[in-house]
Coordinates of C-alpha atoms and ligand atoms in Angstrom, one line a residue:
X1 CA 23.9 82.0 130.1
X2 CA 25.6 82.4 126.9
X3 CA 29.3 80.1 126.2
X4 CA 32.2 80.9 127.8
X5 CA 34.6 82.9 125.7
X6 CA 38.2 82.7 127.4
X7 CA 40.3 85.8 126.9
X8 CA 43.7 85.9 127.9
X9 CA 45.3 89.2 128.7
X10 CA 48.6 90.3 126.7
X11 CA 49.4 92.5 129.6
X12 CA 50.9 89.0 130.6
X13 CA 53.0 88.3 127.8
X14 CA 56.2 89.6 126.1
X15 CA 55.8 93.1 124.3
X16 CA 58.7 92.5 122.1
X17 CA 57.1 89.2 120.3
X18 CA 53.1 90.2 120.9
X19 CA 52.1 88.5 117.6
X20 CA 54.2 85.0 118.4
X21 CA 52.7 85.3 122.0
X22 CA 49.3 86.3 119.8
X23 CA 49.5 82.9 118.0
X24 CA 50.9 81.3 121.5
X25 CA 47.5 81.7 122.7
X26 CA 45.0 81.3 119.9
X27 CA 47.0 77.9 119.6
X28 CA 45.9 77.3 123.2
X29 CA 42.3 77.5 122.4
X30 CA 42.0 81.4 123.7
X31 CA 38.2 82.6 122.0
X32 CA 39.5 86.5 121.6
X33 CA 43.0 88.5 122.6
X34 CA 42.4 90.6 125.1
X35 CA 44.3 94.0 124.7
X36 CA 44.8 96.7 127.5
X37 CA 45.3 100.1 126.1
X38 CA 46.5 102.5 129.3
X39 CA 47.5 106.1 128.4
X40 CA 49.3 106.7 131.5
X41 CA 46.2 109.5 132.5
X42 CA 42.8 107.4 133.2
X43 CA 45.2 105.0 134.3
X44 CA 48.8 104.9 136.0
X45 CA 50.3 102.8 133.5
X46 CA 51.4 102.8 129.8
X47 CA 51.1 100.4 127.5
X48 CA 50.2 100.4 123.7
X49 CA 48.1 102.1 121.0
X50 CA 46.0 102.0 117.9
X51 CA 49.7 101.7 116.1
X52 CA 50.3 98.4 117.5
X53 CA 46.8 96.7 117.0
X54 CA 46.7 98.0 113.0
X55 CA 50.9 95.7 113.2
X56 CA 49.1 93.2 114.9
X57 CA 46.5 93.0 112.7
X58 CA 48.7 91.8 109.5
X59 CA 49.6 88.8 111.6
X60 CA 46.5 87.2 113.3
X61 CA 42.8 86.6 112.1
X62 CA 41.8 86.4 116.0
X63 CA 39.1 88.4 117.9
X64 CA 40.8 91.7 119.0
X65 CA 38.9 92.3 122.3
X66 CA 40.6 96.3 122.8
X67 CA 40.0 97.5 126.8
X68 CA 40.7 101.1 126.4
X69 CA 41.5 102.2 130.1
X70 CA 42.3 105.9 128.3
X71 CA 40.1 109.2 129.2
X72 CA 38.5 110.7 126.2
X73 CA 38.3 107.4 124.7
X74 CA 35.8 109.4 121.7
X75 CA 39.0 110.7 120.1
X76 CA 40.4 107.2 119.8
X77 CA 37.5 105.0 117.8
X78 CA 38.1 105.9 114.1
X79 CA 42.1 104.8 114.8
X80 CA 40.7 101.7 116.1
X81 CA 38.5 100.9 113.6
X82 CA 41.1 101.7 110.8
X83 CA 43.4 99.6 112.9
X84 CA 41.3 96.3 112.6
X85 CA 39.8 96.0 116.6
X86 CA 37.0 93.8 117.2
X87 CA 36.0 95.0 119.8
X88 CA 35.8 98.5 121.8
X89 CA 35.6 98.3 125.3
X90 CA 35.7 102.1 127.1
X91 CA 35.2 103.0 130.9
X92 CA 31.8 104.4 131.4
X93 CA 33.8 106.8 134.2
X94 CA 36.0 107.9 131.0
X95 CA 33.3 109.4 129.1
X96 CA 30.7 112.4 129.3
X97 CA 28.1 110.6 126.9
X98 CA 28.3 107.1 127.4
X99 CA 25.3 106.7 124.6
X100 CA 26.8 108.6 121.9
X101 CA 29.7 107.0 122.7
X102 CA 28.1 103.4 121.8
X103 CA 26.8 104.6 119.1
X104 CA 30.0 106.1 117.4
X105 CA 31.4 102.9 117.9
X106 CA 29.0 101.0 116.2
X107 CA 28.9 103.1 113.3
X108 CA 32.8 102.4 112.6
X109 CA 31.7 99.1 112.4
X110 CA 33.1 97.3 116.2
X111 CA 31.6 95.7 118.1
X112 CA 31.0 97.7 121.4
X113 CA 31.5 97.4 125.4
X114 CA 31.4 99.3 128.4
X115 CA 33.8 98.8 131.4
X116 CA 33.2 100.1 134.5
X117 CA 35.4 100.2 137.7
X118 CA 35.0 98.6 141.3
X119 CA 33.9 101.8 142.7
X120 CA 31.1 102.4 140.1
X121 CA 27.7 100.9 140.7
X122 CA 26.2 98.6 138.3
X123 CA 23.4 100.3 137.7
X124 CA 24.9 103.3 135.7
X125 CA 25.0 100.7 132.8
X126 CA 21.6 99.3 133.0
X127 CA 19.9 101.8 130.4
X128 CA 22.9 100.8 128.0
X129 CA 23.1 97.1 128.5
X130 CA 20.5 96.3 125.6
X131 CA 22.7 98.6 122.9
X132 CA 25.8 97.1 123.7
X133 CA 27.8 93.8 123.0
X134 CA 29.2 93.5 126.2
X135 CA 29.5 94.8 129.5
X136 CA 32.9 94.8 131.7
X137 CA 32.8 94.4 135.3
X138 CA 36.4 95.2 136.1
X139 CA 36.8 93.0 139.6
X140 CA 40.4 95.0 140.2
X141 CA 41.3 98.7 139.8
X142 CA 42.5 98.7 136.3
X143 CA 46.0 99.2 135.4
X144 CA 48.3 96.5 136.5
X145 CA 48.2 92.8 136.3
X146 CA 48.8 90.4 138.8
X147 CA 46.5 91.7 141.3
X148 CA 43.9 90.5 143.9
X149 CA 40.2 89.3 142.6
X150 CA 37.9 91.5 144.0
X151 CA 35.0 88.7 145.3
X152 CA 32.9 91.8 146.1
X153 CA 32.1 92.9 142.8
X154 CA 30.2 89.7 142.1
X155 CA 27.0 91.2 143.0
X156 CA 27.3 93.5 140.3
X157 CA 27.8 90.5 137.9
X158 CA 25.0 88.6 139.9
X159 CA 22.6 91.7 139.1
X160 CA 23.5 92.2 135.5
X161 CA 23.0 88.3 134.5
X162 CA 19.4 88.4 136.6
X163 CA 18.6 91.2 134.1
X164 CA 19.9 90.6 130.8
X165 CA 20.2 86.6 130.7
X166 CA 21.8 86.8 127.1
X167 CA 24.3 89.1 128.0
X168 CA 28.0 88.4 127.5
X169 CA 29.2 90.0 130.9
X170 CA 33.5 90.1 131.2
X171 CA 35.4 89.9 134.0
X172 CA 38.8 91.3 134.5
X173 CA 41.7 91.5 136.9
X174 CA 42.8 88.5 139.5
X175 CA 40.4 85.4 137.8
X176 CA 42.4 82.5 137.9
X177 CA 41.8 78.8 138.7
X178 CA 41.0 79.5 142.3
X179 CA 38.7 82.4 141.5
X180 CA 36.9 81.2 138.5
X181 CA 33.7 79.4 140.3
X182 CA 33.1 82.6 142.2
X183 CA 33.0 84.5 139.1
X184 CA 30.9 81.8 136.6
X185 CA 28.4 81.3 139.3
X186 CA 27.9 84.8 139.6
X187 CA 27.2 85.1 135.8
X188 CA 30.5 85.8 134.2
X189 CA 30.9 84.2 131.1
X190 CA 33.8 86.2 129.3
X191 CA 36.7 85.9 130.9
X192 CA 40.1 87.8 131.1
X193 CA 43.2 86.6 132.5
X194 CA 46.9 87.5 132.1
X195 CA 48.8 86.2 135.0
X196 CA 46.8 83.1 135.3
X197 CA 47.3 82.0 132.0
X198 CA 50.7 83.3 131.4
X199 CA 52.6 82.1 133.8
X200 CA 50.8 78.9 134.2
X201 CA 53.0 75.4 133.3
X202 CA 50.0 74.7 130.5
X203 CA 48.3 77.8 129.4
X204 CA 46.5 75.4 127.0
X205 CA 45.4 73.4 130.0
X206 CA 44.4 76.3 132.2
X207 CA 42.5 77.8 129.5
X208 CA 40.4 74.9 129.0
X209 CA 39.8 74.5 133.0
X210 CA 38.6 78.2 133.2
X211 CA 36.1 77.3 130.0
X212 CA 35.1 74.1 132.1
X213 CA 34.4 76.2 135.2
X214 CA 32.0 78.8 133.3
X215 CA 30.5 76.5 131.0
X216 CA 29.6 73.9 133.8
X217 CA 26.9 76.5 135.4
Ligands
DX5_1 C1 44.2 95.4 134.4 C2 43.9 94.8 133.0 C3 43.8 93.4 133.0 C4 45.0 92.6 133.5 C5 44.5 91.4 134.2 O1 43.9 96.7 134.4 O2 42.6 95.3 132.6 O3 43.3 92.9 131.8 O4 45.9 92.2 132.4 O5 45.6 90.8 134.7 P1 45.5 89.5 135.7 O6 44.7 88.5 135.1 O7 47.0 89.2 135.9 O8 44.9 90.1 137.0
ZN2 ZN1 41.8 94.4 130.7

């Protein structure tokens, strides 16, 4: 199973100093910045743009891991690439040609994911999972922080490491120090977490505990 990467989501953190909490974190020891783009339509909630990742951009060097929980996420890549994003992450249920999709990405020059939600089956990604960086198996509906893991996605995450050992598989939404061995046995080696992190008395410590947890399998 390929390294832990630990992922922190700015969901979590203070909007109105994003690059100090930025730094904050890559200070910590987080591997890549994990930013939740929500457009108030695929999703119930609003958060930032393309705008805000180009600002960002002028004051950290870190991996820009973008989850774009937006519908028509096709419109949005050349902003993104412009922008300086490392990483594109879209929801599979978002888009009408997943493939193209990938491919557009990768020809603005990102690295590429694909996201899918607790009530889509793992399978729809399985023809995609050799063209793409990464694969997000969301393990809460998307859209909020602060949520409950979902334990029953891990057979998803279970499947997709069987298949693709090299895989860097993500997991988002409730993984925290009491949830983290459920997800790194399953497979799960990036992982996202706001609340967790945030809010915990030593990000810095929690961070490494979560990298102990996946790297120990
Ligand atoms: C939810 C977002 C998550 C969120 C996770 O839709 O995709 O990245 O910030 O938050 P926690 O770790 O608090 O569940
Ligand atoms: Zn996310």
């Amino acid at each position: 199973m390929p390294a832990a990467k630990i992922a922190p989501s700015l969901l979590s953190g203070d909007f109105a100093k994003l690059a100090d909490e930025c730094q904050y974190m890559v200070d910590c020891g987080a591997d890549y910045l994990h930013m939740d783009i929500m457009d108030g339509h695929f999703v119930p909630n609003l958060t930032l743009g393309a705008p805000i990742i180009k600002s960002l951009r002028q004051h950290t060097d870190a991996f820009l891991d973008c989850h774009l929980m937006v519908s028509h996420p096709e419109q949005w890549v050349d902003d993104y690439a412009k922008a300086g994003a490392d990483m594109f992450t879209f929801h599979f249920e978002a888009t009408q040609d997943a493939p193209a999709l990938v491919q557009k990405v990768r020809d603005a020059g990102m690295k590429v994911g694909i996201a899918i939600k607790p009530k889509t089956p793992v399978s729809v990604v399985f023809e995609l999972a050799d063209k793409v960086d990464m694969i997000l198996v969301m393990t809460v509906e998307p859209g909020f922080g602060g949520q409950s893991f979902m334990a029953d996605m891990m057979p998803k995450v279970r499947e997709l490491r069987q298949r693709y050992p090299e895989l860097d598989i993500q997991v988002d939404g409730g993984l925290a120090l009491d949830t983290i061995d459920q997800a790194a046995k399953a497979g799960a080696n990036v992982i996202v977490a706001g609340t967790a992190i945030f809010k915990s008395a030593s990000p810095k410590d929690t961070i490494a505990l979560l990298r102990k947890a996946v790297d120990e399998q």
